[in-house]
Every structure is written in structure tokens, then in C-alpha cells.
Coordinates of C-alpha atoms and ligand atoms in Angstrom, one line a residue:
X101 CA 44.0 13.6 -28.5
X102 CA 46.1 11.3 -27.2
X103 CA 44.9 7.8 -26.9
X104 CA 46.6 7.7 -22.8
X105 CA 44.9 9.6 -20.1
X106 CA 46.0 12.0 -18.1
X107 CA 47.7 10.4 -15.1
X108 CA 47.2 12.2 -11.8
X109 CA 49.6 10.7 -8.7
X110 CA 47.7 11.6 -5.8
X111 CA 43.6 12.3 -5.1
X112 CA 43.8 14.7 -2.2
X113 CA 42.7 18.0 -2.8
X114 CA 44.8 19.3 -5.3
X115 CA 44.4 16.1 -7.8
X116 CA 40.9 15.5 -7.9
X117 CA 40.3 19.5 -8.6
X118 CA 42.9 18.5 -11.0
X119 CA 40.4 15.6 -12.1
X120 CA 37.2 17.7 -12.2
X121 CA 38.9 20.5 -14.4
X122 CA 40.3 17.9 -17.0
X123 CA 37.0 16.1 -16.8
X124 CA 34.7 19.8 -17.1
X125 CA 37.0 20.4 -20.4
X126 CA 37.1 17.2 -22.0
X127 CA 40.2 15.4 -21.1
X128 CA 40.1 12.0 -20.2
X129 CA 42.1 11.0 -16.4
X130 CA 42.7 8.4 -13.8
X131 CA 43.4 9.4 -10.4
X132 CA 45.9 7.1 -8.6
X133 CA 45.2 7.5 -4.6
X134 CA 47.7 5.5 -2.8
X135 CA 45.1 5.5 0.6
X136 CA 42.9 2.4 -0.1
X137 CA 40.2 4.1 1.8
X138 CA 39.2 7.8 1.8
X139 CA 38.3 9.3 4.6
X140 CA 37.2 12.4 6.2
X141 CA 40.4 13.2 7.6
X142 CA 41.7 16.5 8.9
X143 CA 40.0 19.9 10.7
X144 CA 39.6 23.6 9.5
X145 CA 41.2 25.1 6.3
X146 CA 40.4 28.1 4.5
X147 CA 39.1 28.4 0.8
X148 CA 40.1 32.1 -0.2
X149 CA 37.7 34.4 -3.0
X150 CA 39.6 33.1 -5.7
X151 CA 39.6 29.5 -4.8
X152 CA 36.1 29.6 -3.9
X153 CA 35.3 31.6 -7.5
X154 CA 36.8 27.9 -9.5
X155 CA 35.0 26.1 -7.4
X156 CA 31.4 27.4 -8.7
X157 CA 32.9 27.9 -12.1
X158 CA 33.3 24.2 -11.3
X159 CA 29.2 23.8 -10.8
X160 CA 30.3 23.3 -6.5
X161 CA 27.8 26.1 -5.6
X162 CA 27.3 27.9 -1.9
X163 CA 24.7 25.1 -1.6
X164 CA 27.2 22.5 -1.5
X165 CA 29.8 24.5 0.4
X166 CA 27.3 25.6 3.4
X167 CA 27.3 21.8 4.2
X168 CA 30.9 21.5 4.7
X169 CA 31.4 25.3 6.1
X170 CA 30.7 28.6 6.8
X171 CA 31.3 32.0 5.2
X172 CA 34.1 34.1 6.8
X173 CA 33.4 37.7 7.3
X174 CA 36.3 38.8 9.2
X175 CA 39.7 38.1 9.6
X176 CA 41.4 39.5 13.1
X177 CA 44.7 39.7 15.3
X178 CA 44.9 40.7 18.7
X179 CA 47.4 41.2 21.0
X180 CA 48.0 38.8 24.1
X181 CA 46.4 41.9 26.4
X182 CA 43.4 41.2 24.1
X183 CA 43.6 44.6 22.6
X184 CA 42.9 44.4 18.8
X185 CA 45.9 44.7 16.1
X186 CA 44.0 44.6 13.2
X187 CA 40.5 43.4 12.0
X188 CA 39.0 43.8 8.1
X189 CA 35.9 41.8 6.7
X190 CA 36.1 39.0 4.8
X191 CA 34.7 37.7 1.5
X192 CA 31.6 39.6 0.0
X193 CA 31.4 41.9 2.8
X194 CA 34.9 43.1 1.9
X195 CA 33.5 43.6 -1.4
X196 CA 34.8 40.4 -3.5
X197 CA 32.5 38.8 -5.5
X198 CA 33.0 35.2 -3.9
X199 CA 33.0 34.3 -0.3
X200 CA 35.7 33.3 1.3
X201 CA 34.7 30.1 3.0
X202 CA 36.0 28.4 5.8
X203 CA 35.5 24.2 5.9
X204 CA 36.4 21.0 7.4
X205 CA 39.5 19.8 5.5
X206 CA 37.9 15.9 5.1
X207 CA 34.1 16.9 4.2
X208 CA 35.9 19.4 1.4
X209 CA 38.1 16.1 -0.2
X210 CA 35.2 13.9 0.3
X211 CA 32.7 16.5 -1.3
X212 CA 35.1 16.4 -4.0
X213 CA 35.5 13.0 -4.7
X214 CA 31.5 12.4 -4.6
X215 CA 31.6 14.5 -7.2
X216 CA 34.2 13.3 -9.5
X217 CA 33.1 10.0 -8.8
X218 CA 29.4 11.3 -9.8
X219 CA 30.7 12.6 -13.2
X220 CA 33.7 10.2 -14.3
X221 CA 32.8 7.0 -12.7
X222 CA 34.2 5.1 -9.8
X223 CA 37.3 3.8 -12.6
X224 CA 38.4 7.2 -12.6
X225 CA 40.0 7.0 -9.2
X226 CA 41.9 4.1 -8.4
X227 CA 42.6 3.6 -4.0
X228 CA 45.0 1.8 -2.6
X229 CA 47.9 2.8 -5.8
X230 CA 50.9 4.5 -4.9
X231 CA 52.6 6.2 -7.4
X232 CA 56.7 5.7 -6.9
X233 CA 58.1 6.8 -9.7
X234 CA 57.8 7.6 -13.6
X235 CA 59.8 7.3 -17.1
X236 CA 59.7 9.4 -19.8
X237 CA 58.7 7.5 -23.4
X238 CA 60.3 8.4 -26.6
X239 CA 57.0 9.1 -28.1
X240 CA 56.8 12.0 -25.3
X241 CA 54.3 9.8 -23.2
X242 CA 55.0 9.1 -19.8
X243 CA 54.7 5.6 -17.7
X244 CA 53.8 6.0 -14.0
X245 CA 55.5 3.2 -11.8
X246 CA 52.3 1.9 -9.5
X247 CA 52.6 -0.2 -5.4
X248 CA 49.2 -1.3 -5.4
X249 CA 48.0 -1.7 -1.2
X250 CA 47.8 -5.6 -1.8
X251 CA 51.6 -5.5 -2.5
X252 CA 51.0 -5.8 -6.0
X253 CA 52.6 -3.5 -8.8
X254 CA 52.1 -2.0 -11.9
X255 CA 52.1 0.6 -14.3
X256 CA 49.9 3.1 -15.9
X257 CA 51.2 4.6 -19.5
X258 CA 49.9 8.6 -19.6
X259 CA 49.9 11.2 -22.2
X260 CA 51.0 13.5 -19.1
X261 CA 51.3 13.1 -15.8
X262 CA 50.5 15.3 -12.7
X263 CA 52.4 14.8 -9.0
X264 CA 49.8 15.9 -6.9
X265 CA 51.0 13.4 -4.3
X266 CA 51.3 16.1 -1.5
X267 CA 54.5 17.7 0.3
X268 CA 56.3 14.0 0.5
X269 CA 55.8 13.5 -3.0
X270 CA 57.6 10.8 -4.7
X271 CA 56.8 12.6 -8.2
X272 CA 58.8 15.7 -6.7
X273 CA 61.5 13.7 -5.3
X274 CA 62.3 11.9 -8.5
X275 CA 62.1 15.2 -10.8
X276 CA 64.2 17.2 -7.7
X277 CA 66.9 14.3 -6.2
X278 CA 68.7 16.9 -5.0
X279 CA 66.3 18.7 -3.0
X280 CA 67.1 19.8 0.6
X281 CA 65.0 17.7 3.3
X282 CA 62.0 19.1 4.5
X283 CA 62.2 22.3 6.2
X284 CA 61.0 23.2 9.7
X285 CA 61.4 26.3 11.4
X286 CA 60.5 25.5 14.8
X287 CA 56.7 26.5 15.0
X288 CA 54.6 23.3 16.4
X289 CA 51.1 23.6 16.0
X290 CA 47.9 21.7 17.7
X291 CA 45.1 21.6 16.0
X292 CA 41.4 20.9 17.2
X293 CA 37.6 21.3 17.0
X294 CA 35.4 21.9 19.6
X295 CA 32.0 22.8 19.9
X296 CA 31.3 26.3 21.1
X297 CA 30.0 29.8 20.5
X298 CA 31.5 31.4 17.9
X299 CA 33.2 34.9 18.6
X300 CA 32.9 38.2 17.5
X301 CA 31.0 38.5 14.0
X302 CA 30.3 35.0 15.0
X303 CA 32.5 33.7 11.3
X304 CA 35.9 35.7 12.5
X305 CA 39.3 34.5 11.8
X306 CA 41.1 35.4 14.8
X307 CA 44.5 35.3 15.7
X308 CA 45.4 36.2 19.5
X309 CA 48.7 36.2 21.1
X310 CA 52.3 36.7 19.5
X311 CA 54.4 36.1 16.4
X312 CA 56.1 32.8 18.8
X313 CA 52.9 31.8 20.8
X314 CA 49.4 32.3 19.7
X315 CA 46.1 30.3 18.5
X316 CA 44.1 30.9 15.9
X317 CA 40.1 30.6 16.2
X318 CA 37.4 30.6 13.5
X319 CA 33.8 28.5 12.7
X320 CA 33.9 26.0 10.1
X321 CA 30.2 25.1 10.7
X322 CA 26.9 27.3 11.1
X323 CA 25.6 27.4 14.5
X324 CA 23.3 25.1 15.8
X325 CA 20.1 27.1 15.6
X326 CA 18.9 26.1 18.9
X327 CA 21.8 25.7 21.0
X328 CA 23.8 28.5 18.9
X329 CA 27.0 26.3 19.4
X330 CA 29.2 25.8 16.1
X331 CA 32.2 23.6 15.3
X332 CA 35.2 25.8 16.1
X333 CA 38.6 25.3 14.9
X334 CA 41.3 26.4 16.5
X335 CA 45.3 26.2 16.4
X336 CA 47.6 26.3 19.4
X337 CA 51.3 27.2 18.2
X338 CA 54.6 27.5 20.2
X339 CA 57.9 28.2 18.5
X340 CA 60.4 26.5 20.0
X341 CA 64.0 25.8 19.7
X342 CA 65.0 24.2 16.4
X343 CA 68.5 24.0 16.4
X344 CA 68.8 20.1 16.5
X345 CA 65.5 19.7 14.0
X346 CA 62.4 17.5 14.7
X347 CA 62.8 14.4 17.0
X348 CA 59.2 12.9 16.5
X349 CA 59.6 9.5 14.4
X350 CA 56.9 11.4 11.9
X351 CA 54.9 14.6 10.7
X352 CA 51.5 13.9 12.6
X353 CA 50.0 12.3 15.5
X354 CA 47.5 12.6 17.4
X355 CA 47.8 13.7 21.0
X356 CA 45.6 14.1 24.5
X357 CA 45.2 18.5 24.7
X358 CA 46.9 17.7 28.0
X359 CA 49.9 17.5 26.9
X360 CA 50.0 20.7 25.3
X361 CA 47.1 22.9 27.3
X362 CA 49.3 24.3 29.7
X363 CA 51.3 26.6 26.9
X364 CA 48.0 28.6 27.4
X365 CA 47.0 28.7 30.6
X366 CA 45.8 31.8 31.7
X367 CA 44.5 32.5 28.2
X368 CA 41.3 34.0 29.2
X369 CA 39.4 37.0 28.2
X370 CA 35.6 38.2 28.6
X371 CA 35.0 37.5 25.3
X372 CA 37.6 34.5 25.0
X373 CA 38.3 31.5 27.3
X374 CA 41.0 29.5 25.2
X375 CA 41.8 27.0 28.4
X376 CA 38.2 26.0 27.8
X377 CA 38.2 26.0 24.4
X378 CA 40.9 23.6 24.2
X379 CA 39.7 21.7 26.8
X380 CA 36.6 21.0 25.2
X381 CA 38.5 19.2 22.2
X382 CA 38.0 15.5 22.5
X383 CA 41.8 15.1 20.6
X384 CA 44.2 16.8 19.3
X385 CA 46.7 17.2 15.7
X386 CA 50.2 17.9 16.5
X387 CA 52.4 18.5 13.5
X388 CA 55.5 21.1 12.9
X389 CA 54.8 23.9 10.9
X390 CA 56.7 22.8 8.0
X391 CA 57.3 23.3 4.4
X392 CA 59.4 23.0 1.7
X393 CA 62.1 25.1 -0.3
X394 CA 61.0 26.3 -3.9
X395 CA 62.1 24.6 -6.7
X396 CA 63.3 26.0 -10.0
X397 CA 60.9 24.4 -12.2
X398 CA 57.5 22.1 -11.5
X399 CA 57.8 20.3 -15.1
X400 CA 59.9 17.7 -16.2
X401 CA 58.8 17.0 -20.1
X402 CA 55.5 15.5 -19.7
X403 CA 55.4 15.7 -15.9
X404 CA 54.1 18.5 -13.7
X405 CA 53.9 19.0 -9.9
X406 CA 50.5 20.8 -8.3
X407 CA 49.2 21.8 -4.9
X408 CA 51.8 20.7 -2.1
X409 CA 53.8 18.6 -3.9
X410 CA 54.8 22.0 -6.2
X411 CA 54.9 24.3 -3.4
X412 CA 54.2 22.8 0.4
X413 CA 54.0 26.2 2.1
X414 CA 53.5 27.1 6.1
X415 CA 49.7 27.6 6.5
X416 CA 50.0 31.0 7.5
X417 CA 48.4 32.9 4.6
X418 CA 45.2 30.2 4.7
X419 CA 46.0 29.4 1.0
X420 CA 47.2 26.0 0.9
X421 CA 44.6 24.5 -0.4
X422 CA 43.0 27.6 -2.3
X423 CA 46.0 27.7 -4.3
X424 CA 45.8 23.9 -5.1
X425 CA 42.5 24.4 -7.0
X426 CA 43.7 27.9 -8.8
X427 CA 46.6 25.2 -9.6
X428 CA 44.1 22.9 -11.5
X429 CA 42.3 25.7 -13.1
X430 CA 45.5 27.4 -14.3
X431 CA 46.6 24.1 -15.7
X432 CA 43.4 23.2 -17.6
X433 CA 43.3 27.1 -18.8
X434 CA 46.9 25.7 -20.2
X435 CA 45.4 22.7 -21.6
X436 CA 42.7 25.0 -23.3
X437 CA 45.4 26.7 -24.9
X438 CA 47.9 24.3 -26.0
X439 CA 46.3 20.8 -26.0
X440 CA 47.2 17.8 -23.6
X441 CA 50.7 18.9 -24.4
X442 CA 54.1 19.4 -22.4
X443 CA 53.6 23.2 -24.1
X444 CA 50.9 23.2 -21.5
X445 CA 52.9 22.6 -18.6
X446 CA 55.6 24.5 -19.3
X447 CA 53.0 27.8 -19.9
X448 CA 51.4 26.5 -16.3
X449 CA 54.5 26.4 -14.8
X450 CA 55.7 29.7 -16.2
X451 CA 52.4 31.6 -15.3
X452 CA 52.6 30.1 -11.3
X453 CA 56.2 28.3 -10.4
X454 CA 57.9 32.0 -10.1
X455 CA 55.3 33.9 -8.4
X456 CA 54.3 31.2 -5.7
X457 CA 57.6 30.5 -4.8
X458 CA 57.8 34.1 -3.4
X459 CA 54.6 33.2 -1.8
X460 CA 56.1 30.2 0.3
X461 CA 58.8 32.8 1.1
X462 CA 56.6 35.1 2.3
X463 CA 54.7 32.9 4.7
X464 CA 57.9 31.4 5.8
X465 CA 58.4 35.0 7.1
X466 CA 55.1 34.6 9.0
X467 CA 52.7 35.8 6.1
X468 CA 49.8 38.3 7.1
X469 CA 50.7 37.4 10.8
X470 CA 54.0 39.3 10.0
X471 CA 51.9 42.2 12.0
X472 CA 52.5 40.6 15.1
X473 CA 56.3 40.5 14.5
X474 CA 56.0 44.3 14.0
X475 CA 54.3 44.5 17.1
X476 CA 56.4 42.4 18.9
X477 CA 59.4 44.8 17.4
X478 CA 57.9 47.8 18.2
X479 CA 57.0 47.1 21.9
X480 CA 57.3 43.9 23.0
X481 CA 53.6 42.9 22.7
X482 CA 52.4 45.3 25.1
X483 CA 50.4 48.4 24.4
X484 CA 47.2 50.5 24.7
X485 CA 46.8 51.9 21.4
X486 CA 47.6 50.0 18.4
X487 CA 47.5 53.3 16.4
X488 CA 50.9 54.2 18.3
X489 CA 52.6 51.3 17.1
X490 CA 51.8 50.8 13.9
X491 CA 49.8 53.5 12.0
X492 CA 46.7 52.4 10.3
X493 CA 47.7 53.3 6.6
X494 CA 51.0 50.6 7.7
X495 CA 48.7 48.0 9.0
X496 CA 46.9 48.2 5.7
X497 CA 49.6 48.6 3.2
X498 CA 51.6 45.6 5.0
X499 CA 47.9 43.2 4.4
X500 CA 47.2 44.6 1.0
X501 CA 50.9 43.5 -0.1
X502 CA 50.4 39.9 0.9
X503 CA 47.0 39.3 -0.7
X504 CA 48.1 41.2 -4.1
X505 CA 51.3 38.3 -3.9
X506 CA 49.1 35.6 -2.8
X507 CA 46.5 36.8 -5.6
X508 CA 43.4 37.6 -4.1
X509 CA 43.8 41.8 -3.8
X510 CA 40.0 42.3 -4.8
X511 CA 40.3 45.1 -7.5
X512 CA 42.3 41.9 -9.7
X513 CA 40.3 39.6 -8.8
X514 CA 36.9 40.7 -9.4
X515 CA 38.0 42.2 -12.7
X516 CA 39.9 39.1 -14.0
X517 CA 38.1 37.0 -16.7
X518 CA 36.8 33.7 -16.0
X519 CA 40.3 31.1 -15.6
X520 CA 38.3 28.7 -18.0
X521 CA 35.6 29.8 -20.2
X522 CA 32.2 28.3 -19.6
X523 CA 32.0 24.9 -22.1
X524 CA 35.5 25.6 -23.1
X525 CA 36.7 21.8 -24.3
X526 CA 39.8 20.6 -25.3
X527 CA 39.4 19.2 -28.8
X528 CA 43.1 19.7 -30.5
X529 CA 45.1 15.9 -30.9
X530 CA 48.0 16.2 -29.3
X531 CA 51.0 16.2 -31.5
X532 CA 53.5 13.1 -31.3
X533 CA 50.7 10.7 -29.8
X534 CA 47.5 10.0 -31.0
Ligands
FAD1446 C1 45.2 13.4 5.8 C2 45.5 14.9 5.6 C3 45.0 15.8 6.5 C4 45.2 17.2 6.4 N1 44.7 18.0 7.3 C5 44.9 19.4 7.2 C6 44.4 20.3 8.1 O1 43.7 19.9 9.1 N2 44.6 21.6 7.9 C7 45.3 22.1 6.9 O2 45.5 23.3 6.7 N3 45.9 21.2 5.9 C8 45.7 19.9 6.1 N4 46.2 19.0 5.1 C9 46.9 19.6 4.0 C10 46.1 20.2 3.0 O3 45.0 19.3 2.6 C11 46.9 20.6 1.8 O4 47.9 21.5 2.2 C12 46.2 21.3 0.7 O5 44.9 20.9 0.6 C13 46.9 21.0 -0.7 O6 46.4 19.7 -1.2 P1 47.2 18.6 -2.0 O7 46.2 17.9 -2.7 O8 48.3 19.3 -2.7 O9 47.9 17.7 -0.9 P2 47.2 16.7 0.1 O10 45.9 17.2 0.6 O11 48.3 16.4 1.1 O12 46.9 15.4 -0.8 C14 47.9 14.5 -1.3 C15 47.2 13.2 -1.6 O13 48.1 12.4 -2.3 C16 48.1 11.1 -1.7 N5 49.5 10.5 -2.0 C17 50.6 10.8 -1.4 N6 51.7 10.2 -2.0 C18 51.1 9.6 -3.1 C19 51.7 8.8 -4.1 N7 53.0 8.6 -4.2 N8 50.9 8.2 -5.0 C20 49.5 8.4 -5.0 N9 48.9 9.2 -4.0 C21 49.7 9.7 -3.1 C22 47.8 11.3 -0.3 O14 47.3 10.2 0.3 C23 46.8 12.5 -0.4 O15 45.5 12.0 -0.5 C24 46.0 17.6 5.2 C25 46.4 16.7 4.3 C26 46.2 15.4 4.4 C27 46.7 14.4 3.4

């Protein structure tokens, strides 16, 4: 093997699954993280059956994931009348063999880190180093340009190296100069956490409202067992005009709910009072629903892109981070087969650059929610019967096309082999460098 680690540009979620799969199979790797502190930062994302299936096969058992979440058993949309659109369970009760779970964004990447920190040692990640840029060596090695937080700089020399440096990747930028800017297409979003009683199965995903204006509700905690309150997440969205692109200075700030609470006033139901629900926040994430055009190609020689940084995608399927970890997997599955090789990469990135692509497309064109849009079609958002707007046998066919793209249709996945075999190791020298 070569005698340079693997070099990983970022330690969000994508890098350090990255770091616990190269560490689980034997390859040695330094995470460079350019915060110099990491923190808990963020509110509720979902981790999909076939995320949640690497994590185990990554020893992070239900144990560990209860403390930072809560199973999901149903995902939901319903119309602004409050009349349900469609509803199917979730996870094992929809007969997967992994749960879907749904977790606080920052107790998931700290969770992670404590563990790769547990396993590799605290050298293995390395705060307050920005990665800017990279060269290519002759001997097919690859040298990672390094800001340190202190204003110092350096470099780290690395038998490959992985831009996991999230959707304003540097790594991306300098393998793609040509790449359009960031794209936005009008959706803002506020996100939140309050604490309340959860709805319906009391872990359902819901969506209420319209394809243009709508929030989005689930648990990312168990209920309290005395005061049967949970932390609830929930997403306010407006699409708004576009045309002259986004006039915030940046991506992300954090606002009072009062300047965005009156969007849904009104909002209230006997089983929902989203007024209150927001109100009950004690602040609020606004950020455009953005992403970024695919690219043609994640790999450049000995350099790969992973999680955001390959594929920033709107978050309407709930798979960002899900496919971030099937990333890592998929890559150390590469590894298994072809060393700590640029043959690696390129079989990663010809198993999941193509197909995932289509996947950003396809949330771009609202995803699963793309029901609403029918609705909203079909009758303007108002009916009595759902049935008389779009058949059953539709609604189903539309949602089993998007999970079989965004590869979590359960037949495939429960019959699929293991991504890396239990023990598998890494023990081929790399060819070139030793
Ligand atoms: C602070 C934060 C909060 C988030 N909150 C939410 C949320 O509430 N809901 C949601 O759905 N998604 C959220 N996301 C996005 C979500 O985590 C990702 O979409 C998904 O997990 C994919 O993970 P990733 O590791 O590819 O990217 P990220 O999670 O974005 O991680 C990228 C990491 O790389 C680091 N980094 C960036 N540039 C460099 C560089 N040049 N060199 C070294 N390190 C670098 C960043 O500090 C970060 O830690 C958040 C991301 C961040 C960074």
C-alpha cells in the first residue's frame, strides 16, 4: 500500500463516513476539517433504509442511533384543506429490513466523529485546515494545498484524495472551473425545532400545503415519557420570485420566526396548529433551497468528489445525507476491489456519478413532493376525494419511481448483498507508489 494516506478535504458527514469505511477496511486517512471547532450544528435530516443499513454494517447500531433520533414509520402529504394526498409506512413497518431513522443533523456528525476519533485517534482529523486546492504528482500521488485557522499553510502529500468539502467545495471547483454558479430556484425554506406532541403515528413525515407553500413536520427525538412532548422539526417553504437570484450576502442565517410566521397564518387544523408550532421555536434557519448542476465526472486522476460536494441536491427526497454514506461505502467497496487506486475511483464514479445525477434532477423537479404538483394541476389544491384526482395505483407508481431512482425500492434493497463484506480489508500495494 501506499506509504501516503488517504487525504479526505472535509469532516462533515460525508468525510468522516468516508474515514470510518477506509479505517473499517484497512486504509490508513487524515481528515482535514477546515472548522477549528466542531459543533452540533444544524436540525432534522433523514437517514433512509439503505443509509441506515451502512451505518450498522459500520458497528453504529439502533442503540447509538435512538440517542440522536427516532424511527420513522410514516411518510405523508396532505393538502392545504387538510385532506390527506398520500400516506405509506416507513422503514421496517414498510417491510425493509433497516429503519429509516430521522436525527438531529449536529448529534449525527458529532456521533460520528466520537467514533472515528475512538477508533483512529484524535491525529486522524485535523480542525481548523482548509483544504484550497490540490496537484497531481508524477508518481500518481496527489498534494493537498492546506490554510490552517491560525493563518498558517501547508500541505499534505496523499495516495488519493477525496473532496468531501460540501456544496462550496474548493476540491469541485478546482476539478470543474467551469461550472455554472450555484443554482437556486426560488424555494426559501425556514427551518426549526420545537418541542411538542408529535402527530399522527407520532414518527410521521408530514408534508401539508402545496408544491409553492408548505411545511414539513416530523420527530427527531422520542417523546418525553412523562410529558409526551418530542423535539419536532419542521420546515416552512415559500417559492418566490427568482428572476433576479438571491440578494442575501450568504447561504444561511439565522432569523427571529417573526419574520417569516405570517406566510402561515391561519395554518391550523384539529390535529395541526402550525402558527404554534412555529411559534414555539426559539430561532429559526433561513436558507434557499439550492443545489448544484451535475457534473460529467467526480474524478480527476487521484482525486474524487463525495456527498455534496459530488452532487449538492434540493432536500426534497430526504437523501442528502443518506446518499453521502452509500457514497463512502460504494467507494471503499471500490477500494476492496481495486486497491487505494485511481481504478477505484473511476469504478466509484462509474457505479454512482450517472445515476445520481438523475437523482438531483429529479428532486429539482420537486422529488416525491412532485404529488402535490399533480394535485395542484389537476385542481388547484382543492378537493374532497383524493381518489378523483389522482387514482391510487398513480399515487403509488409516481412514489415507487422515485425510491427505485434514489435506491431504496425495498425488493433491491433487502435482496442486495452486503456493500462491504464483513472484515473485508484492503491488503493489495498500490501500484506506482509504495
Ligand atoms: C453546518 C451545517 C449544517 C447543516 N444543517 C443541515 C440541516 O439542518 N438539514 C439538512 O438537511 N442538511 C443540513 N446540512 C447539509 C447536510 O449535512 C449535507 O447535505 C449532507 O449531510 C451531506 O454531507 P457532506 O458531508 O457532503 O457535506 P457537509 O455536511 O456540508 O460537510 C462538509 C464539511 O466540509 C467542511 N469544509 C468545507 N470546505 C472545506 C475545505 N475546503 N476543506 C476542509 N473542510 C471543508 C465543512 O466545514 C463541513 O464540515 C448542513 C451542513 C452543514 C455544514
Amino acid at each position: 500500500m501506499s506509504d501516503h494516506p488517504v487525504v479526505i478535504a472535509g469532516g462533515g458527514i460525508g468525510g468522516l463516513a468516508t474515514a470510518l469505511t477506509l479505517q473499517q477496511i484497512g486504509v490508513p486517512c487524515v481528515v482535514y476539517e477546515a472548522v477549528r471547532e466542531m459543533r452540533p450544528l444544524g436540525v432534522g435530516i433523514n437517514l433512509q433504509p439503505n443509509a441506515v443499513r451502512e451505518l450498522y454494517d459500520l458497528g453504529i447500531a439502533a442503540v447509538d442511533l435512538d440517542t440522536i433520533g427516532v424511527p420513522a414509520q410514516e411518510w405523508a402529504l396532505v393538502g392545504l384543506n387538510g385532506n390527506d394526498i398520500y400516506s405509506e409506512p416507513r422503514g421496517l413497518g414498510a417491510g425493509y429490513n433497516w429503519p429509516q431513522y430521522a436525527v438531529h443533523r449536529g448529534q449525527l456528525h458529532m456521533l460520528l466523529y466520537r467514533i472515528f476519533v475512538e477508533r483512529a485517534g484524535p491525529q486522524a482529523v485535523r480542525l481548523g485546515s482548509r483544504i484550497s486546492s490540490y496537484t497531481r504528482n508524477s508518481d500518481g500521488s496527489v498534494t493537498a494545498q492546506i490554510e490552517h485557522g491560525d493563518g498558517a499553510r501547508s500541505e499534505a502529500r496523499g495516495a488519493l484524495l477525496i473532496g468531501a468539502d460540501g456544496i462550496h467545495s474548493a476540491v469541485r471547483a478546482q476539478m470543474h472551473p467551469t461550472q455554472p454558479p450555484i443554482h437556486w430556484g426560488g424555494a426559501v425554506m425556514w427551518r426549526g425545532v420545537t418541542r411538542a406532541r408529535p402527530i399522527r403515528t407520532g414518527s410521521s413525515f408530514v408534508g401539508v400545503g402545496t408544491h409553492r407553500h408548505r411545511v414539513v413536520i416530523y420527530p427527531i427525538s422520542h417523546p418525553d415519557p412523562v410529558t409526551g412532548l418530542a423535539t419536532v422539526n419542521w420546515i416552512a417553504e415559500v417559492t418566490m420570485d427568482n428572476s433576479e437570484g438571491w440578494k442575501q450576502a450568504g447561504w444561511f442565517r439565522q432569523v427571529p420566526v417573526s419574520e417569516f410566521a405570517h406566510h402561515f397564518a391561519g395554518w391550523t387544523y384539529d390535529w395541526l396548529d402550525v402558527p404554534a408550532l412555529i411559534a414555539g421555536a426559539e430561532i429559526a434557519y433561513e436558507n434557499p433551497m439550492i443545489d448544484r448542476d451535475p457534473v460529467a465526472t467526480w474524478q480527476d486522476g487521484p482525486v474524487a468528489l463525495l456527498g455534496d460536494a459530488a452532487h449538492a441536491m434540493y432536500p426534497t427526497g430526504s437523501n442528502g445525507a443518506s446518499q453521502a454514506i452509500v457514497d463512502a461505502r460504494v467507494l471503499g467497496a471500490a477500494m476492496l476491489e481495486h486497491g487505494v487506486s485511481e481504478a477505484a475511483l473511476a469504478t466509484y464514479d462509474a457505479r454512482l456519478c450517472g445515476p445520481i445525477s438523475q437523482v438531483i434532477l429529479r428532486n429539482r423537479g420537486a422529488g416525491p413532493f412532485g404529488l402535490l404538483n399533480l394535485v395542484d394541476e389537476r385542481c388547484g389544491g382543492t378537493f374532497s376525494d383524493i381518489d378523483d384526482v389522482i387514482p391510487p395505483t398513480e399515487r403509488e407508481a409516481f412514489m415507487a419511481g422515485y425510491k427505485k431512482a434514489a435506491g431504496f425500492a425495498i425488493e433491491q434493497l433487502n435482496a442486495a448483498p452486503r456493500t462491504i463484506a464483513e472484515g473485508a480489508r484492503v491488503s493489495a500495494p498500490r501500484s506506482g507508489v509504495s
